[in-house]
């Protein structure tokens, strides 16, 4: 049976109701988004133009930065433009589209972080076989699998969502389209649908997180038999990745693995993983990685030299 929707336009309540707070938010979040684009774009450019960053670790890092750009761009431009608008509206089709890409890139990032953890496990625990196991074809397959996993997850979410009838109200209590706020607008019981969506999201998140934890437990156990200098170098390469994992999974777990609510702090937590974390990731990887910093310096000097010629 075809689903009839009386609602074609949705209105966001936004992050804050106060106009002054919205103007302040615009001044704060516009530079954050620009920094996200420039920071992650610089990592992609550096990795793809530097011969010293040809290892699988940096190959995955460049793809992670690309995912961060896409992930943030599904939400932030619409949110920032809405801060200056009187009415923050989006069509129902536009909402479904935003929902699709938000979950697509979000799960792709989760799976890519898992791939990066596996890469660190092989590099530290099987160093003699590293280049054989993590050959370039294998790296391409792992990245492609991350994208396909995100696509599979998101298609399921959307197929479930488009079955729901929306006949009013049309005010969504958030600053972007997400599942729980949208389900509250459906004029039908969404309990079973919510369980299916929760299981779908939980399957990817829990399995990936358990794999991440297991990888680093194995790495830490393996490092007990190495010298102090070997442990320091190995932990240094893993520290950035662990930090990014915690920044991503912490807020996401807070929101998605508990009963939904409409508290303002939920929106603030969502701000953290949709805007702040994508901006911090390039900073974290750059500050803790001498090879990336040196490659960026060489790239800068090369550009300066070319501009003078």
PDB file of C-alpha atoms in Angstrom:
ATOM      1  CA  UNK A   1       0.000   0.000   0.000  1.00  0.00           C
ATOM      2  CA  UNK A   2       1.346   3.432  -0.935  1.00  0.00           C
ATOM      3  CA  UNK A   3       2.180   5.722   1.955  1.00  0.00           C
ATOM      4  CA  UNK A   4       0.284   9.014   1.950  1.00  0.00           C
ATOM      5  CA  UNK A   5       2.103  11.979   3.488  1.00  0.00           C
ATOM      6  CA  UNK A   6       0.224  15.175   4.308  1.00  0.00           C
ATOM      7  CA  UNK A   7       3.505  16.692   5.431  1.00  0.00           C
ATOM      8  CA  UNK A   8       5.827  17.854   2.661  1.00  0.00           C
ATOM      9  CA  UNK A   9       7.766  20.511   4.594  1.00  0.00           C
ATOM     10  CA  UNK A  10       9.490  20.164   7.969  1.00  0.00           C
ATOM     11  CA  UNK A  11      10.525  22.913  10.361  1.00  0.00           C
ATOM     12  CA  UNK A  12      13.607  22.584  12.594  1.00  0.00           C
ATOM     13  CA  UNK A  13      13.430  23.964  16.119  1.00  0.00           C
ATOM     14  CA  UNK A  14      17.189  24.476  15.837  1.00  0.00           C
ATOM     15  CA  UNK A  15      19.895  24.364  18.452  1.00  0.00           C
ATOM     16  CA  UNK A  16      18.780  27.503  20.305  1.00  0.00           C
ATOM     17  CA  UNK A  17      15.558  29.493  20.225  1.00  0.00           C
ATOM     18  CA  UNK A  18      17.124  32.818  21.193  1.00  0.00           C
ATOM     19  CA  UNK A  19      18.057  34.966  18.169  1.00  0.00           C
ATOM     20  CA  UNK A  20      21.165  36.343  19.845  1.00  0.00           C
ATOM     21  CA  UNK A  21      22.368  32.816  20.639  1.00  0.00           C
ATOM     22  CA  UNK A  22      21.809  31.872  17.001  1.00  0.00           C
ATOM     23  CA  UNK A  23      23.945  34.778  15.790  1.00  0.00           C
ATOM     24  CA  UNK A  24      26.711  33.814  18.209  1.00  0.00           C
ATOM     25  CA  UNK A  25      26.445  30.209  16.997  1.00  0.00           C
ATOM     26  CA  UNK A  26      26.868  31.390  13.399  1.00  0.00           C
ATOM     27  CA  UNK A  27      30.063  33.272  14.316  1.00  0.00           C
ATOM     28  CA  UNK A  28      31.392  30.184  16.131  1.00  0.00           C
ATOM     29  CA  UNK A  29      30.403  27.340  13.804  1.00  0.00           C
ATOM     30  CA  UNK A  30      31.183  28.916  10.433  1.00  0.00           C
ATOM     31  CA  UNK A  31      34.952  29.028  11.223  1.00  0.00           C
ATOM     32  CA  UNK A  32      34.676  25.484  12.656  1.00  0.00           C
ATOM     33  CA  UNK A  33      33.246  24.213   9.361  1.00  0.00           C
ATOM     34  CA  UNK A  34      35.833  26.108   7.302  1.00  0.00           C
ATOM     35  CA  UNK A  35      38.598  24.667   9.510  1.00  0.00           C
ATOM     36  CA  UNK A  36      37.154  21.164   8.999  1.00  0.00           C
ATOM     37  CA  UNK A  37      37.216  21.550   5.220  1.00  0.00           C
ATOM     38  CA  UNK A  38      40.706  23.082   5.125  1.00  0.00           C
ATOM     39  CA  UNK A  39      42.254  20.722   7.703  1.00  0.00           C
ATOM     40  CA  UNK A  40      40.961  17.505   6.183  1.00  0.00           C
ATOM     41  CA  UNK A  41      41.563  18.796   2.664  1.00  0.00           C
ATOM     42  CA  UNK A  42      45.176  19.569   3.582  1.00  0.00           C
ATOM     43  CA  UNK A  43      45.677  16.012   4.858  1.00  0.00           C
ATOM     44  CA  UNK A  44      44.257  14.563   1.615  1.00  0.00           C
ATOM     45  CA  UNK A  45      46.505  16.836  -0.467  1.00  0.00           C
ATOM     46  CA  UNK A  46      49.588  16.094   1.639  1.00  0.00           C
ATOM     47  CA  UNK A  47      49.149  12.315   1.602  1.00  0.00           C
ATOM     48  CA  UNK A  48      48.472  12.176  -2.142  1.00  0.00           C
ATOM     49  CA  UNK A  49      51.420  14.405  -3.107  1.00  0.00           C
ATOM     50  CA  UNK A  50      54.072  13.175  -0.656  1.00  0.00           C
ATOM     51  CA  UNK A  51      56.110  10.085  -1.530  1.00  0.00           C
ATOM     52  CA  UNK A  52      57.078   9.660   2.140  1.00  0.00           C
ATOM     53  CA  UNK A  53      53.433   9.050   3.085  1.00  0.00           C
ATOM     54  CA  UNK A  54      52.818   6.062   0.835  1.00  0.00           C
ATOM     55  CA  UNK A  55      52.237   3.462   3.565  1.00  0.00           C
ATOM     56  CA  UNK A  56      48.756   1.939   4.078  1.00  0.00           C
ATOM     57  CA  UNK A  57      48.302   3.916   7.319  1.00  0.00           C
ATOM     58  CA  UNK A  58      48.349   7.220   5.426  1.00  0.00           C
ATOM     59  CA  UNK A  59      46.261   5.796   2.601  1.00  0.00           C
ATOM     60  CA  UNK A  60      43.524   5.076   5.150  1.00  0.00           C
ATOM     61  CA  UNK A  61      44.069   8.454   6.804  1.00  0.00           C
ATOM     62  CA  UNK A  62      43.415  10.304   3.542  1.00  0.00           C
ATOM     63  CA  UNK A  63      40.180   8.362   3.063  1.00  0.00           C
ATOM     64  CA  UNK A  64      39.165   9.103   6.655  1.00  0.00           C
ATOM     65  CA  UNK A  65      39.662  12.818   5.994  1.00  0.00           C
ATOM     66  CA  UNK A  66      37.535  12.566   2.849  1.00  0.00           C
ATOM     67  CA  UNK A  67      34.771  10.831   4.821  1.00  0.00           C
ATOM     68  CA  UNK A  68      34.981  13.564   7.479  1.00  0.00           C
ATOM     69  CA  UNK A  69      34.468  16.254   4.826  1.00  0.00           C
ATOM     70  CA  UNK A  70      31.435  14.446   3.397  1.00  0.00           C
ATOM     71  CA  UNK A  71      30.015  13.566   6.825  1.00  0.00           C
ATOM     72  CA  UNK A  72      30.207  17.115   8.136  1.00  0.00           C
ATOM     73  CA  UNK A  73      28.865  18.579   4.890  1.00  0.00           C
ATOM     74  CA  UNK A  74      25.620  16.605   5.115  1.00  0.00           C
ATOM     75  CA  UNK A  75      24.575  18.597   8.190  1.00  0.00           C
ATOM     76  CA  UNK A  76      26.638  21.721   8.836  1.00  0.00           C
ATOM     77  CA  UNK A  77      25.957  23.941   5.749  1.00  0.00           C
ATOM     78  CA  UNK A  78      22.183  23.594   6.213  1.00  0.00           C
ATOM     79  CA  UNK A  79      22.523  24.206   9.942  1.00  0.00           C
ATOM     80  CA  UNK A  80      24.714  27.306   9.529  1.00  0.00           C
ATOM     81  CA  UNK A  81      22.470  28.854   6.876  1.00  0.00           C
ATOM     82  CA  UNK A  82      19.470  28.196   9.125  1.00  0.00           C
ATOM     83  CA  UNK A  83      21.022  30.217  11.949  1.00  0.00           C
ATOM     84  CA  UNK A  84      20.415  33.395   9.931  1.00  0.00           C
ATOM     85  CA  UNK A  85      16.949  32.394   8.695  1.00  0.00           C
ATOM     86  CA  UNK A  86      13.669  33.172  10.400  1.00  0.00           C
ATOM     87  CA  UNK A  87      12.191  29.780   9.487  1.00  0.00           C
ATOM     88  CA  UNK A  88      14.453  26.724   9.368  1.00  0.00           C
ATOM     89  CA  UNK A  89      12.709  24.489   6.881  1.00  0.00           C
ATOM     90  CA  UNK A  90      13.528  21.422   4.806  1.00  0.00           C
ATOM     91  CA  UNK A  91      11.360  19.335   2.497  1.00  0.00           C
ATOM     92  CA  UNK A  92      10.450  15.824   3.579  1.00  0.00           C
ATOM     93  CA  UNK A  93      12.399  14.432   0.600  1.00  0.00           C
ATOM     94  CA  UNK A  94      15.352  16.633   1.539  1.00  0.00           C
ATOM     95  CA  UNK A  95      15.147  15.352   5.111  1.00  0.00           C
ATOM     96  CA  UNK A  96      15.194  11.733   3.930  1.00  0.00           C
ATOM     97  CA  UNK A  97      18.166  12.519   1.678  1.00  0.00           C
ATOM     98  CA  UNK A  98      20.073  14.156   4.537  1.00  0.00           C
ATOM     99  CA  UNK A  99      19.256  11.198   6.757  1.00  0.00           C
ATOM    100  CA  UNK A 100      20.551   8.763   4.138  1.00  0.00           C
ATOM    101  CA  UNK A 101      23.919  10.470   3.626  1.00  0.00           C
ATOM    102  CA  UNK A 102      24.380  11.204   7.335  1.00  0.00           C
ATOM    103  CA  UNK A 103      24.148   7.510   8.196  1.00  0.00           C
ATOM    104  CA  UNK A 104      26.003   6.442   5.059  1.00  0.00           C
ATOM    105  CA  UNK A 105      29.093   8.514   5.864  1.00  0.00           C
ATOM    106  CA  UNK A 106      28.772   7.906   9.610  1.00  0.00           C
ATOM    107  CA  UNK A 107      28.904   4.113   9.310  1.00  0.00           C
ATOM    108  CA  UNK A 108      31.575   4.344   6.591  1.00  0.00           C
ATOM    109  CA  UNK A 109      33.685   6.254   9.118  1.00  0.00           C
ATOM    110  CA  UNK A 110      33.070   3.645  11.823  1.00  0.00           C
ATOM    111  CA  UNK A 111      34.163   0.855   9.491  1.00  0.00           C
ATOM    112  CA  UNK A 112      37.162   2.845   8.277  1.00  0.00           C
ATOM    113  CA  UNK A 113      38.296   3.396  11.869  1.00  0.00           C
ATOM    114  CA  UNK A 114      37.994  -0.369  12.342  1.00  0.00           C
ATOM    115  CA  UNK A 115      40.129  -0.954   9.249  1.00  0.00           C
ATOM    116  CA  UNK A 116      42.737   1.459  10.626  1.00  0.00           C
ATOM    117  CA  UNK A 117      42.812  -0.480  13.902  1.00  0.00           C
ATOM    118  CA  UNK A 118      43.441  -3.691  11.950  1.00  0.00           C
ATOM    119  CA  UNK A 119      46.233  -1.920  10.055  1.00  0.00           C
ATOM    120  CA  UNK A 120      47.915  -0.951  13.349  1.00  0.00           C
ATOM    121  CA  UNK A 121      47.520  -4.527  14.639  1.00  0.00           C
ATOM    122  CA  UNK A 122      49.270  -5.982  11.578  1.00  0.00           C
ATOM    123  CA  UNK A 123      52.002  -3.308  11.641  1.00  0.00           C
ATOM    124  CA  UNK A 124      52.851  -3.892  15.303  1.00  0.00           C
ATOM    125  CA  UNK A 125      52.139  -7.603  15.785  1.00  0.00           C
ATOM    126  CA  UNK A 126      53.202  -8.897  12.345  1.00  0.00           C
ATOM    127  CA  UNK A 127      55.787  -6.346  11.140  1.00  0.00           C
ATOM    128  CA  UNK A 128      57.687  -8.773   8.877  1.00  0.00           C
ATOM    129  CA  UNK A 129      54.527  -9.604   6.930  1.00  0.00           C
ATOM    130  CA  UNK A 130      52.999  -6.115   7.033  1.00  0.00           C
ATOM    131  CA  UNK A 131      53.521  -5.102   3.390  1.00  0.00           C
ATOM    132  CA  UNK A 132      52.382  -8.536   2.204  1.00  0.00           C
ATOM    133  CA  UNK A 133      49.207  -8.593   4.270  1.00  0.00           C
ATOM    134  CA  UNK A 134      48.404  -4.905   3.728  1.00  0.00           C
ATOM    135  CA  UNK A 135      49.147  -4.825   0.009  1.00  0.00           C
ATOM    136  CA  UNK A 136      47.649  -2.026  -2.059  1.00  0.00           C
ATOM    137  CA  UNK A 137      44.881  -4.258  -3.537  1.00  0.00           C
ATOM    138  CA  UNK A 138      43.935  -5.355  -0.009  1.00  0.00           C
ATOM    139  CA  UNK A 139      43.831  -1.712   1.120  1.00  0.00           C
ATOM    140  CA  UNK A 140      41.510  -0.834  -1.749  1.00  0.00           C
ATOM    141  CA  UNK A 141      39.214  -3.746  -0.892  1.00  0.00           C
ATOM    142  CA  UNK A 142      39.086  -2.698   2.783  1.00  0.00           C
ATOM    143  CA  UNK A 143      38.218   0.901   1.897  1.00  0.00           C
ATOM    144  CA  UNK A 144      35.594  -0.239  -0.620  1.00  0.00           C
ATOM    145  CA  UNK A 145      34.116  -2.546   2.027  1.00  0.00           C
ATOM    146  CA  UNK A 146      33.790   0.429   4.391  1.00  0.00           C
ATOM    147  CA  UNK A 147      31.845   2.378   1.770  1.00  0.00           C
ATOM    148  CA  UNK A 148      29.639  -0.618   0.913  1.00  0.00           C
ATOM    149  CA  UNK A 149      28.959  -1.259   4.600  1.00  0.00           C
ATOM    150  CA  UNK A 150      27.851   2.346   5.046  1.00  0.00           C
ATOM    151  CA  UNK A 151      25.648   2.067   1.963  1.00  0.00           C
ATOM    152  CA  UNK A 152      24.048  -1.189   3.146  1.00  0.00           C
ATOM    153  CA  UNK A 153      23.306   0.251   6.591  1.00  0.00           C
ATOM    154  CA  UNK A 154      21.864   3.479   5.231  1.00  0.00           C
ATOM    155  CA  UNK A 155      19.672   1.785   2.629  1.00  0.00           C
ATOM    156  CA  UNK A 156      18.060  -0.302   5.383  1.00  0.00           C
ATOM    157  CA  UNK A 157      17.402   2.806   7.480  1.00  0.00           C
ATOM    158  CA  UNK A 158      15.819   4.648   4.567  1.00  0.00           C
ATOM    159  CA  UNK A 159      13.694   1.706   3.401  1.00  0.00           C
ATOM    160  CA  UNK A 160      12.242   1.565   6.897  1.00  0.00           C
ATOM    161  CA  UNK A 161      11.738   5.328   7.185  1.00  0.00           C
ATOM    162  CA  UNK A 162       9.973   5.857   3.842  1.00  0.00           C
ATOM    163  CA  UNK A 163       7.299   3.334   4.896  1.00  0.00           C
ATOM    164  CA  UNK A 164       6.144   5.677   7.662  1.00  0.00           C
ATOM    165  CA  UNK A 165       3.191   8.037   7.124  1.00  0.00           C
ATOM    166  CA  UNK A 166       3.685  11.687   8.132  1.00  0.00           C
ATOM    167  CA  UNK A 167       0.414  13.574   8.546  1.00  0.00           C
ATOM    168  CA  UNK A 168       1.432  16.210  11.086  1.00  0.00           C
ATOM    169  CA  UNK A 169       2.807  17.890  13.116  1.00  0.00           C
ATOM    170  CA  UNK A 170       5.765  19.004  11.006  1.00  0.00           C
ATOM    171  CA  UNK A 171       8.116  20.488  13.612  1.00  0.00           C
ATOM    172  CA  UNK A 172      11.232  18.357  14.124  1.00  0.00           C
ATOM    173  CA  UNK A 173      12.925  18.944  17.478  1.00  0.00           C
ATOM    174  CA  UNK A 174      16.514  19.075  16.236  1.00  0.00           C
ATOM    175  CA  UNK A 175      18.822  21.091  14.000  1.00  0.00           C
ATOM    176  CA  UNK A 176      19.112  18.315  11.375  1.00  0.00           C
ATOM    177  CA  UNK A 177      17.206  15.227  10.283  1.00  0.00           C
ATOM    178  CA  UNK A 178      17.907  12.197  12.428  1.00  0.00           C
ATOM    179  CA  UNK A 179      15.930   9.051  13.049  1.00  0.00           C
ATOM    180  CA  UNK A 180      14.552   9.516  16.562  1.00  0.00           C
ATOM    181  CA  UNK A 181      13.301  13.107  16.110  1.00  0.00           C
ATOM    182  CA  UNK A 182      11.788  12.190  12.728  1.00  0.00           C
ATOM    183  CA  UNK A 183      10.054   9.074  14.091  1.00  0.00           C
ATOM    184  CA  UNK A 184       8.260  11.246  16.648  1.00  0.00           C
ATOM    185  CA  UNK A 185       6.457  12.979  13.781  1.00  0.00           C
ATOM    186  CA  UNK A 186       5.111   9.751  12.248  1.00  0.00           C
ATOM    187  CA  UNK A 187       1.373   9.271  12.721  1.00  0.00           C
ATOM    188  CA  UNK A 188       1.742   5.587  13.571  1.00  0.00           C
ATOM    189  CA  UNK A 189       3.313   3.443  16.259  1.00  0.00           C
ATOM    190  CA  UNK A 190       7.068   3.350  15.647  1.00  0.00           C
ATOM    191  CA  UNK A 191       8.068   1.003  18.484  1.00  0.00           C
ATOM    192  CA  UNK A 192       8.846  -1.998  16.242  1.00  0.00           C
ATOM    193  CA  UNK A 193      10.479   0.247  13.642  1.00  0.00           C
ATOM    194  CA  UNK A 194      12.588   1.816  16.374  1.00  0.00           C
ATOM    195  CA  UNK A 195      13.755  -1.624  17.530  1.00  0.00           C
ATOM    196  CA  UNK A 196      14.765  -2.585  13.971  1.00  0.00           C
ATOM    197  CA  UNK A 197      16.643   0.688  13.462  1.00  0.00           C
ATOM    198  CA  UNK A 198      18.302   0.334  16.865  1.00  0.00           C
ATOM    199  CA  UNK A 199      19.396  -3.215  16.018  1.00  0.00           C
ATOM    200  CA  UNK A 200      20.722  -2.097  12.633  1.00  0.00           C
ATOM    201  CA  UNK A 201      22.732   0.774  14.107  1.00  0.00           C
ATOM    202  CA  UNK A 202      23.813  -1.262  17.110  1.00  0.00           C
ATOM    203  CA  UNK A 203      25.046  -4.140  14.957  1.00  0.00           C
ATOM    204  CA  UNK A 204      27.580  -1.965  13.131  1.00  0.00           C
ATOM    205  CA  UNK A 205      28.548   0.091  16.171  1.00  0.00           C
ATOM    206  CA  UNK A 206      28.912  -2.685  18.748  1.00  0.00           C
ATOM    207  CA  UNK A 207      30.745  -5.132  16.470  1.00  0.00           C
ATOM    208  CA  UNK A 208      33.111  -2.412  15.257  1.00  0.00           C
ATOM    209  CA  UNK A 209      33.756  -1.144  18.774  1.00  0.00           C
ATOM    210  CA  UNK A 210      34.431  -4.653  20.103  1.00  0.00           C
ATOM    211  CA  UNK A 211      36.836  -5.252  17.216  1.00  0.00           C
ATOM    212  CA  UNK A 212      38.597  -1.956  17.969  1.00  0.00           C
ATOM    213  CA  UNK A 213      38.947  -2.781  21.663  1.00  0.00           C
ATOM    214  CA  UNK A 214      40.148  -6.324  20.896  1.00  0.00           C
ATOM    215  CA  UNK A 215      42.754  -5.023  18.441  1.00  0.00           C
ATOM    216  CA  UNK A 216      44.282  -2.669  20.956  1.00  0.00           C
ATOM    217  CA  UNK A 217      44.177  -5.222  23.778  1.00  0.00           C
ATOM    218  CA  UNK A 218      46.151  -7.621  21.541  1.00  0.00           C
ATOM    219  CA  UNK A 219      48.553  -4.801  20.636  1.00  0.00           C
ATOM    220  CA  UNK A 220      49.142  -3.886  24.297  1.00  0.00           C
ATOM    221  CA  UNK A 221      49.757  -7.528  25.227  1.00  0.00           C
ATOM    222  CA  UNK A 222      52.192  -7.875  22.313  1.00  0.00           C
ATOM    223  CA  UNK A 223      54.089  -4.735  23.359  1.00  0.00           C
ATOM    224  CA  UNK A 224      54.984  -6.230  26.744  1.00  0.00           C
ATOM    225  CA  UNK A 225      57.747  -8.227  25.050  1.00  0.00           C
ATOM    226  CA  UNK A 226      59.271  -5.243  23.257  1.00  0.00           C
ATOM    227  CA  UNK A 227      61.846  -2.731  24.425  1.00  0.00           C
ATOM    228  CA  UNK A 228      60.845   0.565  26.022  1.00  0.00           C
ATOM    229  CA  UNK A 229      61.761   2.442  22.831  1.00  0.00           C
ATOM    230  CA  UNK A 230      59.748  -0.003  20.714  1.00  0.00           C
ATOM    231  CA  UNK A 231      56.729   0.412  22.994  1.00  0.00           C
ATOM    232  CA  UNK A 232      57.016   4.192  22.838  1.00  0.00           C
ATOM    233  CA  UNK A 233      57.089   4.280  19.040  1.00  0.00           C
ATOM    234  CA  UNK A 234      54.243   1.786  18.698  1.00  0.00           C
ATOM    235  CA  UNK A 235      52.032   3.576  21.217  1.00  0.00           C
ATOM    236  CA  UNK A 236      52.786   6.903  19.570  1.00  0.00           C
ATOM    237  CA  UNK A 237      51.381   5.673  16.256  1.00  0.00           C
ATOM    238  CA  UNK A 238      48.261   4.308  17.985  1.00  0.00           C
ATOM    239  CA  UNK A 239      47.566   7.236  20.322  1.00  0.00           C
ATOM    240  CA  UNK A 240      46.071   9.468  17.630  1.00  0.00           C
ATOM    241  CA  UNK A 241      43.809   6.714  16.371  1.00  0.00           C
ATOM    242  CA  UNK A 242      42.595   5.807  19.863  1.00  0.00           C
ATOM    243  CA  UNK A 243      41.834   9.481  20.572  1.00  0.00           C
ATOM    244  CA  UNK A 244      39.777   9.801  17.373  1.00  0.00           C
ATOM    245  CA  UNK A 245      37.905   6.566  18.165  1.00  0.00           C
ATOM    246  CA  UNK A 246      36.970   7.819  21.639  1.00  0.00           C
ATOM    247  CA  UNK A 247      35.886  11.222  20.303  1.00  0.00           C
ATOM    248  CA  UNK A 248      33.630   9.551  17.731  1.00  0.00           C
ATOM    249  CA  UNK A 249      32.175   6.634  19.713  1.00  0.00           C
ATOM    250  CA  UNK A 250      31.736   8.488  23.021  1.00  0.00           C
ATOM    251  CA  UNK A 251      29.069  11.016  21.924  1.00  0.00           C
ATOM    252  CA  UNK A 252      27.465   8.584  19.443  1.00  0.00           C
ATOM    253  CA  UNK A 253      27.058   5.959  22.177  1.00  0.00           C
ATOM    254  CA  UNK A 254      25.553   8.565  24.522  1.00  0.00           C
ATOM    255  CA  UNK A 255      22.862   9.424  21.973  1.00  0.00           C
ATOM    256  CA  UNK A 256      22.064   6.171  20.172  1.00  0.00           C
ATOM    257  CA  UNK A 257      22.497   3.437  22.773  1.00  0.00           C
ATOM    258  CA  UNK A 258      20.001   4.838  25.262  1.00  0.00           C
ATOM    259  CA  UNK A 259      16.341   5.948  25.185  1.00  0.00           C
ATOM    260  CA  UNK A 260      15.817   9.041  23.053  1.00  0.00           C
ATOM    261  CA  UNK A 261      14.908  12.389  24.603  1.00  0.00           C
ATOM    262  CA  UNK A 262      14.490  16.020  23.631  1.00  0.00           C
ATOM    263  CA  UNK A 263      16.934  17.480  26.107  1.00  0.00           C
ATOM    264  CA  UNK A 264      19.042  20.404  24.939  1.00  0.00           C
ATOM    265  CA  UNK A 265      22.197  18.536  25.985  1.00  0.00           C
ATOM    266  CA  UNK A 266      21.404  15.865  23.373  1.00  0.00           C
ATOM    267  CA  UNK A 267      21.635  18.516  20.673  1.00  0.00           C
ATOM    268  CA  UNK A 268      24.875  19.823  22.146  1.00  0.00           C
ATOM    269  CA  UNK A 269      26.356  16.306  22.099  1.00  0.00           C
ATOM    270  CA  UNK A 270      25.249  15.998  18.466  1.00  0.00           C
ATOM    271  CA  UNK A 271      27.096  19.263  17.745  1.00  0.00           C
ATOM    272  CA  UNK A 272      30.246  17.629  19.083  1.00  0.00           C
ATOM    273  CA  UNK A 273      30.258  14.634  16.729  1.00  0.00           C
ATOM    274  CA  UNK A 274      28.844  16.426  13.668  1.00  0.00           C
ATOM    275  CA  UNK A 275      31.035  19.540  13.844  1.00  0.00           C
ATOM    276  CA  UNK A 276      33.761  19.483  16.477  1.00  0.00           C
ATOM    277  CA  UNK A 277      35.136  15.957  16.005  1.00  0.00           C
ATOM    278  CA  UNK A 278      35.603  16.275  12.201  1.00  0.00           C
ATOM    279  CA  UNK A 279      37.565  19.481  12.849  1.00  0.00           C
ATOM    280  CA  UNK A 280      39.721  17.940  15.593  1.00  0.00           C
ATOM    281  CA  UNK A 281      40.721  14.798  13.691  1.00  0.00           C
ATOM    282  CA  UNK A 282      43.234  16.452  11.309  1.00  0.00           C
ATOM    283  CA  UNK A 283      44.683  18.412  14.233  1.00  0.00           C
ATOM    284  CA  UNK A 284      45.115  15.239  16.302  1.00  0.00           C
ATOM    285  CA  UNK A 285      46.782  13.303  13.504  1.00  0.00           C
ATOM    286  CA  UNK A 286      49.026  16.227  12.548  1.00  0.00           C
ATOM    287  CA  UNK A 287      50.220  17.216  16.013  1.00  0.00           C
ATOM    288  CA  UNK A 288      51.144  13.653  16.997  1.00  0.00           C
ATOM    289  CA  UNK A 289      52.714  12.585  13.716  1.00  0.00           C
ATOM    290  CA  UNK A 290      56.133  13.932  12.755  1.00  0.00           C
ATOM    291  CA  UNK A 291      55.980  12.419   9.257  1.00  0.00           C
ATOM    292  CA  UNK A 292      52.753  14.244   8.417  1.00  0.00           C
ATOM    293  CA  UNK A 293      54.072  17.529   9.830  1.00  0.00           C
ATOM    294  CA  UNK A 294      57.309  17.239   7.854  1.00  0.00           C
ATOM    295  CA  UNK A 295      55.410  16.394   4.671  1.00  0.00           C
ATOM    296  CA  UNK A 296      53.179  19.439   5.162  1.00  0.00           C
ATOM    297  CA  UNK A 297      56.238  21.652   5.656  1.00  0.00           C
ATOM    298  CA  UNK A 298      57.776  20.337   2.432  1.00  0.00           C
ATOM    299  CA  UNK A 299      54.501  20.916   0.600  1.00  0.00           C
ATOM    300  CA  UNK A 300      54.341  24.478   1.949  1.00  0.00           C
ATOM    301  CA  UNK A 301      57.920  25.244   0.956  1.00  0.00           C
ATOM    302  CA  UNK A 302      57.258  23.826  -2.505  1.00  0.00           C
ATOM    303  CA  UNK A 303      54.193  26.026  -2.956  1.00  0.00           C
ATOM    304  CA  UNK A 304      56.068  29.105  -1.739  1.00  0.00           C
ATOM    305  CA  UNK A 305      58.902  28.374  -4.171  1.00  0.00           C
ATOM    306  CA  UNK A 306      56.476  27.948  -7.072  1.00  0.00           C
ATOM    307  CA  UNK A 307      54.696  31.204  -6.226  1.00  0.00           C
ATOM    308  CA  UNK A 308      58.002  33.106  -6.360  1.00  0.00           C
ATOM    309  CA  UNK A 309      58.997  31.767  -9.746  1.00  0.00           C
TER     310      UNK A 309
END
